[in-house]
N, CA, C and O atoms as a MOPAC input file, in Angstrom:
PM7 MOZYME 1SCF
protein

 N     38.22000 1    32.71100 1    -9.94900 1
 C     38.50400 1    32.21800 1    -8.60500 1
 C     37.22700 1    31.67700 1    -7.96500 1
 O     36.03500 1    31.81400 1    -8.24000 1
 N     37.98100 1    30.92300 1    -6.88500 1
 C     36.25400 1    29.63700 1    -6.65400 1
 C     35.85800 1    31.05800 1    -5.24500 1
 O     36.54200 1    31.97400 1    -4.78800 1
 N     34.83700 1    30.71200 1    -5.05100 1
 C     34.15200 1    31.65300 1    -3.97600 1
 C     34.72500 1    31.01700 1    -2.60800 1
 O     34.66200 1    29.79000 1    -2.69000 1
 N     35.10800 1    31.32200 1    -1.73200 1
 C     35.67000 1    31.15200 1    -0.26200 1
 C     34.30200 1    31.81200 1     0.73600 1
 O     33.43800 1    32.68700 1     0.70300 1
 N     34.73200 1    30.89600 1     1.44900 1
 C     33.76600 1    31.22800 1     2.86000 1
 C     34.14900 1    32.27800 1     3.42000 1
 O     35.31600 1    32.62400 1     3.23700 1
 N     33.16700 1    33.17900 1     4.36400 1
 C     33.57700 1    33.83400 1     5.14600 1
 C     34.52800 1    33.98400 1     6.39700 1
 O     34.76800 1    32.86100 1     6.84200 1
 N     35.07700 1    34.85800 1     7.03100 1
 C     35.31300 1    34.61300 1     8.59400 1
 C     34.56300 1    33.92800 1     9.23100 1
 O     34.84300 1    32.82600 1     9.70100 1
 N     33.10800 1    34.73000 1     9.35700 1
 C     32.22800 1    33.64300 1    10.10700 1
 C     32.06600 1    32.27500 1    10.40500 1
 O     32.10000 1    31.44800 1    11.31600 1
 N     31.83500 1    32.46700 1     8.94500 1
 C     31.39300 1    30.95700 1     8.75900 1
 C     32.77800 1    29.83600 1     9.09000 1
 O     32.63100 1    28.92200 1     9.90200 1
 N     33.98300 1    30.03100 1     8.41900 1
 C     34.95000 1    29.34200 1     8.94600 1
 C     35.02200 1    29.31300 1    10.42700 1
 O     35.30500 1    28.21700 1    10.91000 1
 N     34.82700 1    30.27600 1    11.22300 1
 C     35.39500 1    29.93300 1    12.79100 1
 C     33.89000 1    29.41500 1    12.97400 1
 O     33.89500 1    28.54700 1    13.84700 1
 N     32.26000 1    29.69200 1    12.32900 1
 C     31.48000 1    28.61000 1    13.10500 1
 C     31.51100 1    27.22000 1    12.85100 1
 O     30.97700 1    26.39000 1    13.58700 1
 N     32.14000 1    26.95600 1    11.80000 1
 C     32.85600 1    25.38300 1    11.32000 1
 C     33.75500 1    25.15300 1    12.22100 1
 O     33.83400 1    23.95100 1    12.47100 1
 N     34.32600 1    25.67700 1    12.69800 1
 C     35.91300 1    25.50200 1    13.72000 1
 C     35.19100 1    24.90600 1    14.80700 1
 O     35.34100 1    23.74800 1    15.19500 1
 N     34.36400 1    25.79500 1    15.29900 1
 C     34.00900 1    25.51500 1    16.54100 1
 C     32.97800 1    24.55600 1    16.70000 1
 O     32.95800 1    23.87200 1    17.72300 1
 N     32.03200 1    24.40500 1    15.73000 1
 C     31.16500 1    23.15100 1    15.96200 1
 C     31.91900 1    22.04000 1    15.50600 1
 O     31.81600 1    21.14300 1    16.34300 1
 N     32.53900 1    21.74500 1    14.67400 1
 C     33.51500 1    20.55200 1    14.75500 1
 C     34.60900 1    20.15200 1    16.02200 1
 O     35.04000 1    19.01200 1    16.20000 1
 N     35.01000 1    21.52700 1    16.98600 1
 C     35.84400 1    21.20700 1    18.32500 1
 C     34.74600 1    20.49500 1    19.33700 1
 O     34.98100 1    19.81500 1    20.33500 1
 N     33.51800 1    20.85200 1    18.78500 1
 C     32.27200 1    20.57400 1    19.58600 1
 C     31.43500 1    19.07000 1    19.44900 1
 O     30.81500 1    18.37700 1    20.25500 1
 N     31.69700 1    18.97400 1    18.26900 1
 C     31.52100 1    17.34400 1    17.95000 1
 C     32.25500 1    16.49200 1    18.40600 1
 O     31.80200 1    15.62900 1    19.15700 1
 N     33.75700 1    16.54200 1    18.00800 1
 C     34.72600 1    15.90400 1    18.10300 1
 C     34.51500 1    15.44300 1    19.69900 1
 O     34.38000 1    14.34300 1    20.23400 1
 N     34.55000 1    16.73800 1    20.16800 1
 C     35.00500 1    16.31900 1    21.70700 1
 C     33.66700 1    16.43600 1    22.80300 1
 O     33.66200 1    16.93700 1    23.92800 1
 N     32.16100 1    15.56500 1    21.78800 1
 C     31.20300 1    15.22200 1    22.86500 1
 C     31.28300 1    13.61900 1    22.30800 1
 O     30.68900 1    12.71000 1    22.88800 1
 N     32.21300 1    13.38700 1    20.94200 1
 C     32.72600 1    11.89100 1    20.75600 1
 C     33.61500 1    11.28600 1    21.21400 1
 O     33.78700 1    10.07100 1    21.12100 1
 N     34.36800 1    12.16000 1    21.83100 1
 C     35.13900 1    11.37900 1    22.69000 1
 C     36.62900 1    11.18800 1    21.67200 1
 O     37.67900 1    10.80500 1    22.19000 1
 N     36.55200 1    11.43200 1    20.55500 1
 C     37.56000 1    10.60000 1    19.40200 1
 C     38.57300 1    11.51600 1    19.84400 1
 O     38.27700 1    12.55200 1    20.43800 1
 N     39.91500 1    11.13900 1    19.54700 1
 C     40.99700 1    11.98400 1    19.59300 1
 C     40.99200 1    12.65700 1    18.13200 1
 O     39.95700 1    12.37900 1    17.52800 1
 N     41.92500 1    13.51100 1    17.37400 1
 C     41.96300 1    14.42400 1    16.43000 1
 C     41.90400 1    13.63100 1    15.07000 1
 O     41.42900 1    13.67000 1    13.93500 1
 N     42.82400 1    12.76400 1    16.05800 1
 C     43.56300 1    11.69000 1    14.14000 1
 C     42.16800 1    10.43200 1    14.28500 1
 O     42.33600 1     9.43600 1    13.58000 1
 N     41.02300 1    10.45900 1    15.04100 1
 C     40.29600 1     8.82700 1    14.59000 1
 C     39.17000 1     9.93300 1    14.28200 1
 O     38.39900 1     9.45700 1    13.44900 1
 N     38.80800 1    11.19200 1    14.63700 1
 C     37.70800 1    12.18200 1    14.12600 1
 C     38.21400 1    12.61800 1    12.56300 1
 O     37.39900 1    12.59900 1    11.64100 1
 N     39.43600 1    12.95800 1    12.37500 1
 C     39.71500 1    12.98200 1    11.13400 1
 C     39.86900 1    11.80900 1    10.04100 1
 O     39.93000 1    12.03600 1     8.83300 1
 N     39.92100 1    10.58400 1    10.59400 1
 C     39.88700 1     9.41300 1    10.16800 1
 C     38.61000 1     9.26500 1     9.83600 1
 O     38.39800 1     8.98900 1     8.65600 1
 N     37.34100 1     9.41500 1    10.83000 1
 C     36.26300 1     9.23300 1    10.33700 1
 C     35.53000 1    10.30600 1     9.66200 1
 O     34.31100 1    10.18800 1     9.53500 1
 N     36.20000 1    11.44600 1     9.17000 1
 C     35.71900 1    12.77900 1     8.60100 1
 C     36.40900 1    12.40100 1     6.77800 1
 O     35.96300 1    12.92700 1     5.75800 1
 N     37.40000 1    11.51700 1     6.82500 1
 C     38.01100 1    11.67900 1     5.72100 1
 C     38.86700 1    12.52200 1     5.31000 1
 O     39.33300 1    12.59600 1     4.17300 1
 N     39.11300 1    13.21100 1     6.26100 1
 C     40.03000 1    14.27800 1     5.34200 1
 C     41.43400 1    14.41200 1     6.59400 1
 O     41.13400 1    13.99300 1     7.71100 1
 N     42.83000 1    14.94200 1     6.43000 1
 C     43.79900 1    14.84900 1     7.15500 1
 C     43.59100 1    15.35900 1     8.66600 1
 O     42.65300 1    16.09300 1     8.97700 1
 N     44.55900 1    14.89600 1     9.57100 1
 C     44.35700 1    15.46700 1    10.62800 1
 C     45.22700 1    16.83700 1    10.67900 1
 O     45.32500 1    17.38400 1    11.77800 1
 N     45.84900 1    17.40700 1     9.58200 1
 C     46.10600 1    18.44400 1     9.14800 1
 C     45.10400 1    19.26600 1     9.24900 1
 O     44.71300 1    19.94800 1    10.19600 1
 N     44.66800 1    19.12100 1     8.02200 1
 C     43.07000 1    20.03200 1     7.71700 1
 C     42.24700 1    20.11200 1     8.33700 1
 O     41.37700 1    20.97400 1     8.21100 1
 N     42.27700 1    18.98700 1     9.44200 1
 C     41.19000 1    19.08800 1    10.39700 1
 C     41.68100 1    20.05400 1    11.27400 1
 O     40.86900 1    20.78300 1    11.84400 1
 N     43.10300 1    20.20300 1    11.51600 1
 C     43.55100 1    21.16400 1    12.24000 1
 C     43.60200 1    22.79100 1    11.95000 1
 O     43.78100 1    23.75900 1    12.69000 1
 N     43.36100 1    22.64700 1    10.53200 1
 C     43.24000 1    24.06700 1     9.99700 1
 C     42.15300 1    24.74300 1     9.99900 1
 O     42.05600 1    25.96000 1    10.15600 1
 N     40.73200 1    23.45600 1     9.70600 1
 C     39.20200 1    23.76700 1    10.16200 1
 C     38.90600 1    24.52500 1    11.62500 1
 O     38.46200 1    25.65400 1    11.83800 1
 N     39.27400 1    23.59000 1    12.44500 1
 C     39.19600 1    24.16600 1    13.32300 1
 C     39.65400 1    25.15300 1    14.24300 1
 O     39.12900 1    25.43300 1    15.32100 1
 N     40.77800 1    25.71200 1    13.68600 1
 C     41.12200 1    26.94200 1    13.80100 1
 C     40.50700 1    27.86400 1    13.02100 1
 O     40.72500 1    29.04800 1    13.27900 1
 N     40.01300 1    27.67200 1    12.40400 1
 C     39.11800 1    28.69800 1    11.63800 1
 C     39.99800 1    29.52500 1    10.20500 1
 O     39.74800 1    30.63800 1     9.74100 1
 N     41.00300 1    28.59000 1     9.78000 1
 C     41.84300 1    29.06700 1     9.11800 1
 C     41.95500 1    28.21100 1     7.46600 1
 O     42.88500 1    28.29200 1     6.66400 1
 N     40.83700 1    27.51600 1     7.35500 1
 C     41.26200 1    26.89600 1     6.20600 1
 C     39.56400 1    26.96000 1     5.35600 1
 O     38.48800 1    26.78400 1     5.92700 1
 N     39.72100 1    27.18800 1     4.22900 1
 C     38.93400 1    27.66600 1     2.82300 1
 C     38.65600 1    26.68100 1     2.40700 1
 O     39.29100 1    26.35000 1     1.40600 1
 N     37.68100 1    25.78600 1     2.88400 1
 C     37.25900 1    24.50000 1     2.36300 1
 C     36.72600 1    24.33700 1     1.03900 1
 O     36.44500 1    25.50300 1     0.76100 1
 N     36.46900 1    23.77900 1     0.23800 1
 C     35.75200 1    23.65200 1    -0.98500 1
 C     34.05800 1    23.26600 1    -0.40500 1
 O     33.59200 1    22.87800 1     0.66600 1
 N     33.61900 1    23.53700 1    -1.44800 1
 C     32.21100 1    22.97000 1    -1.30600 1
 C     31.94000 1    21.35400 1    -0.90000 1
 O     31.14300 1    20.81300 1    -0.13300 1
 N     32.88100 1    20.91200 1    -1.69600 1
 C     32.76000 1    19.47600 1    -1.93200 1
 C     33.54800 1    19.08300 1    -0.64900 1
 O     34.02200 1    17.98100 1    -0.92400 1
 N     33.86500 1    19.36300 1     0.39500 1
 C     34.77400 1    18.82300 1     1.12000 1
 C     33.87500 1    19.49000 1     2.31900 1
 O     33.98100 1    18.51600 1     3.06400 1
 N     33.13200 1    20.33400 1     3.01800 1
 C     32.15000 1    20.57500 1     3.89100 1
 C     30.98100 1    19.74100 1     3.37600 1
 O     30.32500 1    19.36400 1     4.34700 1
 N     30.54900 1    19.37700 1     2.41100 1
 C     29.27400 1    18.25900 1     2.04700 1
 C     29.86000 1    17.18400 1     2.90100 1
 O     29.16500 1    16.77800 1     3.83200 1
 N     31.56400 1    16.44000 1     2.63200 1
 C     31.71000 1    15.40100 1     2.63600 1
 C     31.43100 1    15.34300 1     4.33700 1
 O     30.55200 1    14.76500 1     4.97700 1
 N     32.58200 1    16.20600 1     4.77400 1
 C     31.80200 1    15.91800 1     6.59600 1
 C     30.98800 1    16.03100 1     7.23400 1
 O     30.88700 1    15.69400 1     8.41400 1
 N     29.98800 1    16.71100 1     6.32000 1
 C     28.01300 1    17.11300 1     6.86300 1
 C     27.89500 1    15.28800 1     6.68500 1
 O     27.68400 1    14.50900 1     7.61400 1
 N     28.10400 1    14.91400 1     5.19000 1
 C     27.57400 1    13.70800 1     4.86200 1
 C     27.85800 1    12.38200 1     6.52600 1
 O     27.04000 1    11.71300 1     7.15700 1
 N     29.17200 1    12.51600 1     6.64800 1
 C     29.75300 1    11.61600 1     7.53600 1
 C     29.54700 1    11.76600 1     8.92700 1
 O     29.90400 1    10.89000 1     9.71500 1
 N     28.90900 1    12.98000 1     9.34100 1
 C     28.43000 1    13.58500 1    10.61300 1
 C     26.84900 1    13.28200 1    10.81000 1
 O     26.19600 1    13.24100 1    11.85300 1
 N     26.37700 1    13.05000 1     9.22900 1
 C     25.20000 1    12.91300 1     9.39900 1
 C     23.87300 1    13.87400 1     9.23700 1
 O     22.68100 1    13.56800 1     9.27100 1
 N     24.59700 1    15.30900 1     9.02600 1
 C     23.99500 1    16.72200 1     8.86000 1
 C     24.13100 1    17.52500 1     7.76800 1
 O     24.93400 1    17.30100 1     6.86200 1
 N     23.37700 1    18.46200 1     7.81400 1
 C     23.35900 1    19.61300 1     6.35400 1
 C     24.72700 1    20.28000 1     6.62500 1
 O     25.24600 1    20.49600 1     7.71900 1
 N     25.29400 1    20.61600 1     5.13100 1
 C     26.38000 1    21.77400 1     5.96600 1
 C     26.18300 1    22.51800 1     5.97600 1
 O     27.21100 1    23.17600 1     6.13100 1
 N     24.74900 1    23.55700 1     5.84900 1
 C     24.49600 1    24.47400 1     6.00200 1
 C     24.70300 1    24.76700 1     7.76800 1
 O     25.27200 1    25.74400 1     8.25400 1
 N     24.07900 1    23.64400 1     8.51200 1
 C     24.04500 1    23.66700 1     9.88000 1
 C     25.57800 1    23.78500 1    10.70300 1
 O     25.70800 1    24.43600 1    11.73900 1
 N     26.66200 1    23.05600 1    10.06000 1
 C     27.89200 1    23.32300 1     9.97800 1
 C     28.50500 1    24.54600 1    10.25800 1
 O     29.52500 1    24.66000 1    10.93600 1
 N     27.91400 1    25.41800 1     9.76100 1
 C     28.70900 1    27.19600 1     9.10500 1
 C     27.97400 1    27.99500 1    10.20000 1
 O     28.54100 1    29.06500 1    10.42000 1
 N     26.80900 1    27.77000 1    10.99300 1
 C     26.19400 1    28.48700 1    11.65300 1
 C     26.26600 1    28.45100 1    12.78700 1
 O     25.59900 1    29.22700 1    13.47200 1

Protein backbone atom coordinates (compact mmCIF):
# COMPACT_ATOMS: atom_id res chain seq x y z
CA UNK A 1 0.00 0.00 0.00
CA UNK A 2 1.21 3.57 -1.17
CA UNK A 3 1.90 5.73 2.08
CA UNK A 4 -1.09 8.38 2.71
CA UNK A 5 -0.74 11.65 4.33
CA UNK A 6 -1.61 12.49 7.58
CA UNK A 7 -4.69 14.30 9.24
CA UNK A 8 -2.56 17.15 9.53
CA UNK A 9 -1.18 17.51 6.75
CA UNK A 10 -4.44 16.96 4.66
CA UNK A 11 -6.53 19.68 6.55
CA UNK A 12 -3.13 22.02 6.24
CA UNK A 13 -3.54 21.39 2.38
CA UNK A 14 -7.34 22.10 2.78
CA UNK A 15 -6.86 25.15 4.22
CA UNK A 16 -4.02 26.79 2.42
CA UNK A 17 -5.57 25.98 -0.85
CA UNK A 18 -9.23 27.71 0.63
CA UNK A 19 -6.56 30.41 1.23
CA UNK A 20 -5.13 30.73 -2.17
CA UNK A 21 -8.05 30.21 -4.04
CA UNK A 22 -9.89 32.87 -2.37
CA UNK A 23 -6.96 35.77 -2.19
CA UNK A 24 -7.36 34.86 -6.29
CA UNK A 25 -10.37 35.71 -6.51
CA UNK A 26 -11.10 32.40 -8.92
CA UNK A 27 -14.29 30.63 -8.27
CA UNK A 28 -13.81 26.63 -7.43
CA UNK A 29 -14.21 25.29 -11.08
CA UNK A 30 -11.43 28.15 -12.87
CA UNK A 31 -8.94 27.36 -9.49
CA UNK A 32 -9.45 23.79 -10.28
CA UNK A 33 -9.13 24.44 -13.91
CA UNK A 34 -5.95 26.08 -13.30
CA UNK A 35 -4.75 23.37 -10.63
CA UNK A 36 -5.53 20.59 -13.15
CA UNK A 37 -7.22 18.39 -11.34
CA UNK A 38 -11.41 18.15 -10.88
CA UNK A 39 -13.44 20.51 -9.13
CA UNK A 40 -14.41 17.36 -7.33
CA UNK A 41 -11.07 16.71 -5.83
CA UNK A 42 -10.54 20.03 -5.31
CA UNK A 43 -13.50 19.74 -3.20
CA UNK A 44 -12.28 16.80 -1.35
CA UNK A 45 -8.72 18.64 -0.77
CA UNK A 46 -10.10 21.06 0.78
CA UNK A 47 -12.08 19.53 3.09
CA UNK A 48 -9.36 17.80 4.27
CA UNK A 49 -10.71 14.52 3.13
CA UNK A 50 -8.88 13.28 0.18
CA UNK A 51 -5.32 11.10 0.07
CA UNK A 52 -3.57 12.72 -2.64
CA UNK A 53 -0.74 10.93 -4.37
CA UNK A 54 2.60 12.34 -4.41
CA UNK A 55 2.43 13.09 -7.92
CA UNK A 56 -0.71 15.07 -7.77
CA UNK A 57 0.41 17.62 -4.62
CA UNK A 58 3.84 18.22 -6.85
CA UNK A 59 1.43 18.95 -9.70
CA UNK A 60 -0.39 21.94 -7.76
CA UNK A 61 2.88 23.13 -5.84
CA UNK A 62 4.20 23.11 -9.59
CA UNK A 63 1.10 25.32 -10.91
CA UNK A 64 0.91 27.53 -7.71
CA UNK A 65 4.36 28.08 -8.14
CA UNK A 66 5.63 26.50 -4.66
CA UNK A 67 7.25 23.48 -2.85
CA UNK A 68 4.68 21.07 -1.63
CA UNK A 69 6.32 20.69 1.20
CA UNK A 70 5.04 24.38 2.01
CA UNK A 71 1.54 23.10 0.98
CA UNK A 72 1.13 20.43 4.00
CA UNK A 73 2.26 22.95 6.62
Amino acid sequence: HARTMNANARQNLGENLIAIREASGLSKVDFALQLGISRVLLDLIESGNSNLKLSTLEKIADRLGTQPWKLIR
